[in-house]
Amino acid sequence: MSPRRSPTPGPPTRRPPSPLNNGSPQLNAAPADQIRLLDVQALDVRLQQLAHKRRSLPEHAEIETLNKDLTQLRDLLVAAQTEESDCAREQTKAEQDVDQVRQRATRDQQRLDSGAVTSPKDLANLQHEIVSLAKRQGDLEDVVLEVMERRESAQERVNELTERVASVQSKIDDATGRRDAAFEEIDREAASVTKEREVVAGSVPADLLKLYDKLREQQGGIGAAKLYARTCQGCRQELAITELNEVRSAAPDTVLRCENCRRILVRTAESGL
């Protein structure tokens, strides 16, 4: 009679992963380490707040607005300076034209007064030219006056815009100084918080910290949350009775995850269990 064979054992029965671990491999960490993770989270939140404060300083918008105003004023100033320069050249040309006509009229008058011209026709022509030159000189002098008025107006505009540019630049310098002073204060606090974070994070187990950092990146900067009064402080959702039972039955060193937001769920004396 052949010997009886033992039945071949089937595959081991696997317990379904706990919903509070979201199907992830079970991670364990001492309760004190999990509490310290909340301290790391608090420091990370403070660093986020400081970064946001640095980006949101009112001086940023103030400086941006002032710089736009300054750009516009500088463009207007360049236009006014160009107009003043053009007027200056135009005035110089008009004054030279007046001087040429005046010199010619002076020469003609000297010829007339000298008696060197005896021909009646030549005398008439010379007298007519002197009269024409006088009229021409008057017209050119009117042009000079008109150009001088435009140049004076342009100079006043240049002076006004120069003062406005200096005023806006002074405001920019003041706002920049206030912004830089705020930067120094924020950066000083951020450096202090960063050092403290390094110390606290150094006392957290590496695998727990790695999971936390991964979740923090995925979940908008919050990787671990306290379970307070049966509510996850990460998503503000109260745990269902089945989830609470899972939490109650879990070993103290079991690292739990919120079923709703997937963040690490840290139990404390205030969890309401």
mmCIF file of N, CA and C in Angstrom, residues 107-216:
data_model
loop_
_atom_site.group_PDB
_atom_site.id
_atom_site.type_symbol
_atom_site.label_atom_id
_atom_site.label_comp_id
_atom_site.label_asym_id
_atom_site.label_seq_id
_atom_site.Cartn_x
_atom_site.Cartn_y
_atom_site.Cartn_z
ATOM 1 N N ARG A 107 25.794 146.655 -46.026
ATOM 2 C CA ARG A 107 26.660 146.940 -47.173
ATOM 3 C C ARG A 107 25.947 147.821 -48.206
ATOM 4 N N ASP A 108 24.688 147.481 -48.476
ATOM 5 C CA ASP A 108 23.929 148.271 -49.459
ATOM 6 C C ASP A 108 23.753 149.705 -48.978
ATOM 7 N N GLN A 109 23.478 149.867 -47.693
ATOM 8 C CA GLN A 109 23.298 151.215 -47.162
ATOM 9 C C GLN A 109 24.590 152.001 -47.239
ATOM 10 N N GLN A 110 25.726 151.328 -46.988
ATOM 11 C CA GLN A 110 27.009 152.001 -47.097
ATOM 12 C C GLN A 110 27.283 152.436 -48.528
ATOM 13 N N ARG A 111 26.936 151.599 -49.496
ATOM 14 C CA ARG A 111 27.110 151.965 -50.905
ATOM 15 C C ARG A 111 26.250 153.177 -51.249
ATOM 16 N N LEU A 112 25.013 153.132 -50.728
ATOM 17 C CA LEU A 112 24.106 154.242 -51.017
ATOM 18 C C LEU A 112 24.612 155.548 -50.406
ATOM 19 N N ASP A 113 25.117 155.450 -49.166
ATOM 20 C CA ASP A 113 25.584 156.649 -48.471
ATOM 21 C C ASP A 113 26.899 157.163 -49.020
ATOM 22 N N SER A 114 27.673 156.292 -49.671
ATOM 23 C CA SER A 114 28.991 156.688 -50.166
ATOM 24 C C SER A 114 28.913 157.582 -51.407
ATOM 25 N N GLY A 115 27.803 157.555 -52.113
ATOM 26 C CA GLY A 115 27.660 158.317 -53.356
ATOM 27 C C GLY A 115 28.330 157.675 -54.533
ATOM 28 N N ALA A 116 28.807 156.458 -54.348
ATOM 29 C CA ALA A 116 29.486 155.781 -55.449
ATOM 30 C C ALA A 116 28.524 155.386 -56.550
ATOM 31 N N VAL A 117 27.274 155.204 -56.223
ATOM 32 C CA VAL A 117 26.275 154.821 -57.218
ATOM 33 C C VAL A 117 25.606 156.094 -57.721
ATOM 34 N N THR A 118 25.773 156.390 -58.996
ATOM 35 C CA THR A 118 25.254 157.636 -59.557
ATOM 36 C C THR A 118 24.124 157.416 -60.532
ATOM 37 N N SER A 119 24.038 156.240 -61.083
ATOM 38 C CA SER A 119 22.977 155.968 -62.055
ATOM 39 C C SER A 119 21.631 155.957 -61.363
ATOM 40 N N PRO A 120 20.675 156.712 -61.855
ATOM 41 C CA PRO A 120 19.348 156.725 -61.233
ATOM 42 C C PRO A 120 18.724 155.326 -61.150
ATOM 43 N N LYS A 121 18.931 154.577 -62.208
ATOM 44 C CA LYS A 121 18.365 153.224 -62.205
ATOM 45 C C LYS A 121 19.013 152.364 -61.118
ATOM 46 N N ASP A 122 20.353 152.469 -61.035
ATOM 47 C CA ASP A 122 21.059 151.673 -60.020
ATOM 48 C C ASP A 122 20.687 152.128 -58.613
ATOM 49 N N LEU A 123 20.512 153.463 -58.480
ATOM 50 C CA LEU A 123 20.106 153.978 -57.177
ATOM 51 C C LEU A 123 18.732 153.453 -56.780
ATOM 52 N N ALA A 124 17.825 153.429 -57.764
ATOM 53 C CA ALA A 124 16.468 152.947 -57.489
ATOM 54 C C ALA A 124 16.496 151.467 -57.102
ATOM 55 N N ASN A 125 17.282 150.712 -57.852
ATOM 56 C CA ASN A 125 17.391 149.280 -57.542
ATOM 57 C C ASN A 125 17.994 149.056 -56.154
ATOM 58 N N LEU A 126 19.020 149.883 -55.839
ATOM 59 C CA LEU A 126 19.675 149.705 -54.538
ATOM 60 C C LEU A 126 18.722 150.059 -53.398
ATOM 61 N N GLN A 127 17.975 151.161 -53.586
ATOM 62 C CA GLN A 127 17.007 151.555 -52.561
ATOM 63 C C GLN A 127 15.901 150.491 -52.401
ATOM 64 N N HIS A 128 15.454 149.914 -53.518
ATOM 65 C CA HIS A 128 14.428 148.865 -53.477
ATOM 66 C C HIS A 128 14.952 147.627 -52.749
ATOM 67 N N GLU A 129 16.231 147.291 -53.016
ATOM 68 C CA GLU A 129 16.809 146.116 -52.355
ATOM 69 C C GLU A 129 16.929 146.345 -50.857
ATOM 70 N N ILE A 130 17.290 147.587 -50.461
ATOM 71 C CA ILE A 130 17.402 147.895 -49.028
ATOM 72 C C ILE A 130 16.051 147.738 -48.343
ATOM 73 N N VAL A 131 14.991 148.207 -49.007
ATOM 74 C CA VAL A 131 13.651 148.058 -48.446
ATOM 75 C C VAL A 131 13.255 146.582 -48.353
ATOM 76 N N SER A 132 13.559 145.809 -49.379
ATOM 77 C CA SER A 132 13.227 144.369 -49.387
ATOM 78 C C SER A 132 13.990 143.624 -48.290
ATOM 79 N N LEU A 133 15.274 144.015 -48.138
ATOM 80 C CA LEU A 133 16.081 143.368 -47.106
ATOM 81 C C LEU A 133 15.554 143.693 -45.705
ATOM 82 N N ALA A 134 15.080 144.927 -45.545
ATOM 83 C CA ALA A 134 14.521 145.294 -44.238
ATOM 84 C C ALA A 134 13.294 144.451 -43.925
ATOM 85 N N LYS A 135 12.434 144.275 -44.951
ATOM 86 C CA LYS A 135 11.253 143.440 -44.742
ATOM 87 C C LYS A 135 11.655 141.990 -44.476
ATOM 88 N N ARG A 136 12.645 141.511 -45.237
ATOM 89 C CA ARG A 136 13.116 140.139 -45.047
ATOM 90 C C ARG A 136 13.688 139.957 -43.646
ATOM 91 N N GLN A 137 14.450 140.969 -43.197
ATOM 92 C CA GLN A 137 15.024 140.894 -41.854
ATOM 93 C C GLN A 137 13.934 140.857 -40.790
ATOM 94 N N GLY A 138 12.889 141.650 -40.982
ATOM 95 C CA GLY A 138 11.786 141.655 -40.023
ATOM 96 C C GLY A 138 11.083 140.309 -39.970
ATOM 97 N N ASP A 139 10.871 139.719 -41.152
ATOM 98 C CA ASP A 139 10.216 138.403 -41.185
ATOM 99 C C ASP A 139 11.074 137.351 -40.484
ATOM 100 N N LEU A 140 12.387 137.397 -40.732
ATOM 101 C CA LEU A 140 13.281 136.414 -40.113
ATOM 102 C C LEU A 140 13.370 136.615 -38.606
ATOM 103 N N GLU A 141 13.331 137.856 -38.158
ATOM 104 C CA GLU A 141 13.365 138.126 -36.723
ATOM 105 C C GLU A 141 12.093 137.611 -36.050
ATOM 106 N N ASP A 142 10.961 137.690 -36.782
ATOM 107 C CA ASP A 142 9.727 137.108 -36.247
ATOM 108 C C ASP A 142 9.870 135.589 -36.105
ATOM 109 N N VAL A 143 10.536 134.976 -37.101
ATOM 110 C CA VAL A 143 10.773 133.531 -37.022
ATOM 111 C C VAL A 143 11.635 133.196 -35.814
ATOM 112 N N VAL A 144 12.672 134.024 -35.589
ATOM 113 C CA VAL A 144 13.545 133.791 -34.442
ATOM 114 C C VAL A 144 12.758 133.870 -33.135
ATOM 115 N N LEU A 145 11.886 134.856 -33.020
ATOM 116 C CA LEU A 145 11.091 135.013 -31.810
ATOM 117 C C LEU A 145 10.158 133.815 -31.597
ATOM 118 N N GLU A 146 9.548 133.360 -32.694
ATOM 119 C CA GLU A 146 8.639 132.202 -32.595
ATOM 120 C C GLU A 146 9.392 130.951 -32.170
ATOM 121 N N VAL A 147 10.583 130.760 -32.725
ATOM 122 C CA VAL A 147 11.396 129.589 -32.359
ATOM 123 C C VAL A 147 11.861 129.707 -30.913
ATOM 124 N N MET A 148 12.225 130.912 -30.500
ATOM 125 C CA MET A 148 12.669 131.118 -29.118
ATOM 126 C C MET A 148 11.545 130.799 -28.132
ATOM 127 N N GLU A 149 10.312 131.158 -28.494
ATOM 128 C CA GLU A 149 9.175 130.846 -27.614
ATOM 129 C C GLU A 149 8.966 129.343 -27.506
ATOM 130 N N ARG A 150 9.073 128.660 -28.648
ATOM 131 C CA ARG A 150 8.924 127.199 -28.619
ATOM 132 C C ARG A 150 10.056 126.554 -27.845
ATOM 133 N N ARG A 151 11.255 127.094 -27.995
ATOM 134 C CA ARG A 151 12.393 126.538 -27.268
ATOM 135 C C ARG A 151 12.236 126.762 -25.770
ATOM 136 N N GLU A 152 11.774 127.930 -25.386
ATOM 137 C CA GLU A 152 11.564 128.213 -23.964
ATOM 138 C C GLU A 152 10.517 127.277 -23.375
ATOM 139 N N SER A 153 9.443 127.032 -24.128
ATOM 140 C CA SER A 153 8.410 126.106 -23.673
ATOM 141 C C SER A 153 8.970 124.695 -23.519
ATOM 142 N N ALA A 154 9.806 124.290 -24.490
ATOM 143 C CA ALA A 154 10.424 122.960 -24.417
ATOM 144 C C ALA A 154 11.364 122.865 -23.229
ATOM 145 N N GLN A 155 12.103 123.942 -22.948
ATOM 146 C CA GLN A 155 13.018 123.942 -21.808
ATOM 147 C C GLN A 155 12.243 123.818 -20.492
ATOM 148 N N GLU A 156 11.113 124.521 -20.393
ATOM 149 C CA GLU A 156 10.278 124.411 -19.198
ATOM 150 C C GLU A 156 9.764 122.988 -19.026
ATOM 151 N N ARG A 157 9.375 122.376 -20.150
ATOM 152 C CA ARG A 157 8.908 120.991 -20.113
ATOM 153 C C ARG A 157 10.035 120.055 -19.677
ATOM 154 N N VAL A 158 11.244 120.297 -20.176
ATOM 155 C CA VAL A 158 12.403 119.479 -19.781
ATOM 156 C C VAL A 158 12.650 119.612 -18.285
ATOM 157 N N ASN A 159 12.595 120.843 -17.779
ATOM 158 C CA ASN A 159 12.837 121.062 -16.347
ATOM 159 C C ASN A 159 11.767 120.372 -15.499
ATOM 160 N N GLU A 160 10.510 120.501 -15.934
ATOM 161 C CA GLU A 160 9.411 119.874 -15.187
ATOM 162 C C GLU A 160 9.574 118.362 -15.149
ATOM 163 N N LEU A 161 9.843 117.757 -16.324
ATOM 164 C CA LEU A 161 9.975 116.305 -16.398
ATOM 165 C C LEU A 161 11.217 115.815 -15.661
ATOM 166 N N THR A 162 12.272 116.605 -15.684
ATOM 167 C CA THR A 162 13.484 116.237 -14.945
ATOM 168 C C THR A 162 13.189 116.146 -13.456
ATOM 169 N N GLU A 163 12.428 117.109 -12.940
ATOM 170 C CA GLU A 163 12.047 117.082 -11.522
ATOM 171 C C GLU A 163 11.148 115.891 -11.217
ATOM 172 N N ARG A 164 10.213 115.594 -12.116
ATOM 173 C CA ARG A 164 9.314 114.467 -11.891
ATOM 174 C C ARG A 164 10.066 113.142 -11.934
ATOM 175 N N VAL A 165 11.008 113.011 -12.853
ATOM 176 C CA VAL A 165 11.834 111.799 -12.926
ATOM 177 C C VAL A 165 12.616 111.624 -11.627
ATOM 178 N N ALA A 166 13.202 112.719 -11.143
ATOM 179 C CA ALA A 166 13.979 112.647 -9.901
ATOM 180 C C ALA A 166 13.077 112.271 -8.725
ATOM 181 N N SER A 167 11.852 112.801 -8.712
ATOM 182 C CA SER A 167 10.920 112.495 -7.620
ATOM 183 C C SER A 167 10.530 111.023 -7.622
ATOM 184 N N VAL A 168 10.200 110.500 -8.810
ATOM 185 C CA VAL A 168 9.807 109.091 -8.899
ATOM 186 C C VAL A 168 10.992 108.183 -8.575
ATOM 187 N N GLN A 169 12.171 108.557 -9.044
ATOM 188 C CA GLN A 169 13.365 107.758 -8.743
ATOM 189 C C GLN A 169 13.627 107.726 -7.249
ATOM 190 N N SER A 170 13.377 108.849 -6.569
ATOM 191 C CA SER A 170 13.543 108.901 -5.115
ATOM 192 C C SER A 170 12.558 107.954 -4.428
ATOM 193 N N LYS A 171 11.334 107.910 -4.935
ATOM 194 C CA LYS A 171 10.331 107.005 -4.370
ATOM 195 C C LYS A 171 10.734 105.544 -4.600
ATOM 196 N N ILE A 172 11.288 105.266 -5.780
ATOM 197 C CA ILE A 172 11.750 103.899 -6.073
ATOM 198 C C ILE A 172 12.880 103.515 -5.126
ATOM 199 N N ASP A 173 13.803 104.437 -4.919
ATOM 200 C CA ASP A 173 14.918 104.156 -4.016
ATOM 201 C C ASP A 173 14.416 103.883 -2.597
ATOM 202 N N ASP A 174 13.417 104.661 -2.169
ATOM 203 C CA ASP A 174 12.863 104.472 -0.829
ATOM 204 C C ASP A 174 12.168 103.113 -0.719
ATOM 205 N N ALA A 175 11.336 102.779 -1.723
ATOM 206 C CA ALA A 175 10.625 101.494 -1.701
ATOM 207 C C ALA A 175 11.602 100.327 -1.797
ATOM 208 N N THR A 176 12.646 100.489 -2.592
ATOM 209 C CA THR A 176 13.658 99.434 -2.719
ATOM 210 C C THR A 176 14.384 99.220 -1.395
ATOM 211 N N GLY A 177 14.669 100.314 -0.704
ATOM 212 C CA GLY A 177 15.318 100.190 0.605
ATOM 213 C C GLY A 177 14.432 99.469 1.606
ATOM 214 N N ARG A 178 13.131 99.804 1.595
ATOM 215 C CA ARG A 178 12.208 99.121 2.502
ATOM 216 C C ARG A 178 12.077 97.642 2.138
ATOM 217 N N ARG A 179 12.036 97.350 0.838
ATOM 218 C CA ARG A 179 11.950 95.949 0.409
ATOM 219 C C ARG A 179 13.186 95.166 0.813
ATOM 220 N N ASP A 180 14.355 95.744 0.602
ATOM 221 C CA ASP A 180 15.598 95.043 0.938
ATOM 222 C C ASP A 180 15.716 94.818 2.444
ATOM 223 N N ALA A 181 15.244 95.794 3.230
ATOM 224 C CA ALA A 181 15.267 95.622 4.685
ATOM 225 C C ALA A 181 14.342 94.488 5.100
ATOM 226 N N ALA A 182 13.167 94.406 4.450
ATOM 227 C CA ALA A 182 12.237 93.303 4.741
ATOM 228 C C ALA A 182 12.840 91.973 4.305
ATOM 229 N N PHE A 183 13.530 91.974 3.159
ATOM 230 C CA PHE A 183 14.218 90.760 2.702
ATOM 231 C C PHE A 183 15.200 90.265 3.766
ATOM 232 N N GLU A 184 15.985 91.167 4.295
ATOM 233 C CA GLU A 184 16.996 90.782 5.277
ATOM 234 C C GLU A 184 16.350 90.146 6.498
ATOM 235 N N GLU A 185 15.256 90.756 6.966
ATOM 236 C CA GLU A 185 14.576 90.224 8.143
ATOM 237 C C GLU A 185 13.978 88.845 7.857
ATOM 238 N N ILE A 186 13.323 88.710 6.706
ATOM 239 C CA ILE A 186 12.701 87.428 6.339
ATOM 240 C C ILE A 186 13.777 86.362 6.145
ATOM 241 N N ASP A 187 14.832 86.712 5.418
ATOM 242 C CA ASP A 187 15.895 85.741 5.141
ATOM 243 C C ASP A 187 16.606 85.312 6.413
ATOM 244 N N ARG A 188 16.739 86.237 7.347
ATOM 245 C CA ARG A 188 17.381 85.895 8.619
ATOM 246 C C ARG A 188 16.534 84.873 9.380
ATOM 247 N N GLU A 189 15.227 85.099 9.418
ATOM 248 C CA GLU A 189 14.346 84.152 10.101
ATOM 249 C C GLU A 189 14.306 82.819 9.356
ATOM 250 N N ALA A 190 14.275 82.878 8.010
ATOM 251 C CA ALA A 190 14.238 81.644 7.224
ATOM 252 C C ALA A 190 15.494 80.805 7.460
ATOM 253 N N ALA A 191 16.638 81.463 7.576
ATOM 254 C CA ALA A 191 17.888 80.737 7.836
ATOM 255 C C ALA A 191 17.834 80.059 9.199
ATOM 256 N N SER A 192 17.271 80.754 10.184
ATOM 257 C CA SER A 192 17.155 80.189 11.529
ATOM 258 C C SER A 192 16.214 78.989 11.534
ATOM 259 N N VAL A 193 15.068 79.131 10.846
ATOM 260 C CA VAL A 193 14.094 78.031 10.783
ATOM 261 C C VAL A 193 14.685 76.844 10.024
ATOM 262 N N THR A 194 15.437 77.129 8.961
ATOM 263 C CA THR A 194 16.046 76.052 8.178
ATOM 264 C C THR A 194 17.029 75.246 9.027
ATOM 265 N N LYS A 195 17.834 75.929 9.832
ATOM 266 C CA LYS A 195 18.769 75.223 10.714
ATOM 267 C C LYS A 195 18.016 74.360 11.732
ATOM 268 N N GLU A 196 16.958 74.926 12.293
ATOM 269 C CA GLU A 196 16.166 74.168 13.260
ATOM 270 C C GLU A 196 15.523 72.962 12.588
ATOM 271 N N ARG A 197 15.086 73.153 11.369
ATOM 272 C CA ARG A 197 14.456 72.048 10.624
ATOM 273 C C ARG A 197 15.459 70.927 10.385
ATOM 274 N N GLU A 198 16.698 71.302 10.070
ATOM 275 C CA GLU A 198 17.730 70.292 9.836
ATOM 276 C C GLU A 198 17.961 69.453 11.091
ATOM 277 N N VAL A 199 17.970 70.125 12.244
ATOM 278 C CA VAL A 199 18.193 69.409 13.506
ATOM 279 C C VAL A 199 17.045 68.455 13.790
ATOM 280 N N VAL A 200 15.807 68.951 13.688
ATOM 281 C CA VAL A 200 14.643 68.128 14.007
ATOM 282 C C VAL A 200 14.497 66.993 12.998
ATOM 283 N N ALA A 201 14.656 67.311 11.717
ATOM 284 C CA ALA A 201 14.517 66.283 10.685
ATOM 285 C C ALA A 201 15.588 65.212 10.837
ATOM 286 N N GLY A 202 16.767 65.600 11.353
ATOM 287 C CA GLY A 202 17.838 64.630 11.547
ATOM 288 C C GLY A 202 17.507 63.590 12.595
ATOM 289 N N SER A 203 16.518 63.858 13.442
ATOM 290 C CA SER A 203 16.135 62.896 14.470
ATOM 291 C C SER A 203 14.971 62.009 14.034
ATOM 292 N N VAL A 204 14.472 62.209 12.820
ATOM 293 C CA VAL A 204 13.361 61.410 12.289
ATOM 294 C C VAL A 204 13.942 60.285 11.438
ATOM 295 N N PRO A 205 13.457 59.055 11.563
ATOM 296 C CA PRO A 205 13.958 57.954 10.745
ATOM 297 C C PRO A 205 13.927 58.295 9.255
ATOM 298 N N ALA A 206 14.953 57.867 8.543
ATOM 299 C CA ALA A 206 15.119 58.255 7.148
ATOM 300 C C ALA A 206 13.943 57.831 6.279
ATOM 301 N N ASP A 207 13.441 56.595 6.489
ATOM 302 C CA ASP A 207 12.347 56.121 5.629
ATOM 303 C C ASP A 207 11.073 56.917 5.885
ATOM 304 N N LEU A 208 10.834 57.285 7.124
ATOM 305 C CA LEU A 208 9.653 58.090 7.443
ATOM 306 C C LEU A 208 9.790 59.494 6.863
ATOM 307 N N LEU A 209 10.966 60.057 6.963
ATOM 308 C CA LEU A 209 11.197 61.402 6.422
ATOM 309 C C LEU A 209 11.090 61.397 4.901
ATOM 310 N N LYS A 210 11.581 60.333 4.268
ATOM 311 C CA LYS A 210 11.498 60.227 2.810
ATOM 312 C C LYS A 210 10.041 60.199 2.354
ATOM 313 N N LEU A 211 9.224 59.397 3.048
ATOM 314 C CA LEU A 211 7.797 59.338 2.716
ATOM 315 C C LEU A 211 7.150 60.706 2.929
ATOM 316 N N TYR A 212 7.475 61.324 4.022
ATOM 317 C CA TYR A 212 6.911 62.637 4.336
ATOM 318 C C TYR A 212 7.260 63.659 3.246
ATOM 319 N N ASP A 213 8.527 63.723 2.859
ATOM 320 C CA ASP A 213 8.956 64.690 1.840
ATOM 321 C C ASP A 213 8.247 64.436 0.512
ATOM 322 N N LYS A 214 8.072 63.168 0.177
ATOM 323 C CA LYS A 214 7.381 62.826 -1.068
ATOM 324 C C LYS A 214 5.928 63.303 -1.030
ATOM 325 N N LEU A 215 5.258 63.024 0.082
ATOM 326 C CA LEU A 215 3.861 63.434 0.220
ATOM 327 C C LEU A 215 3.738 64.962 0.290
ATOM 328 N N ARG A 216 4.685 65.586 0.953
ATOM 329 C CA ARG A 216 4.643 67.051 1.066
ATOM 330 C C ARG A 216 4.717 67.698 -0.318
#
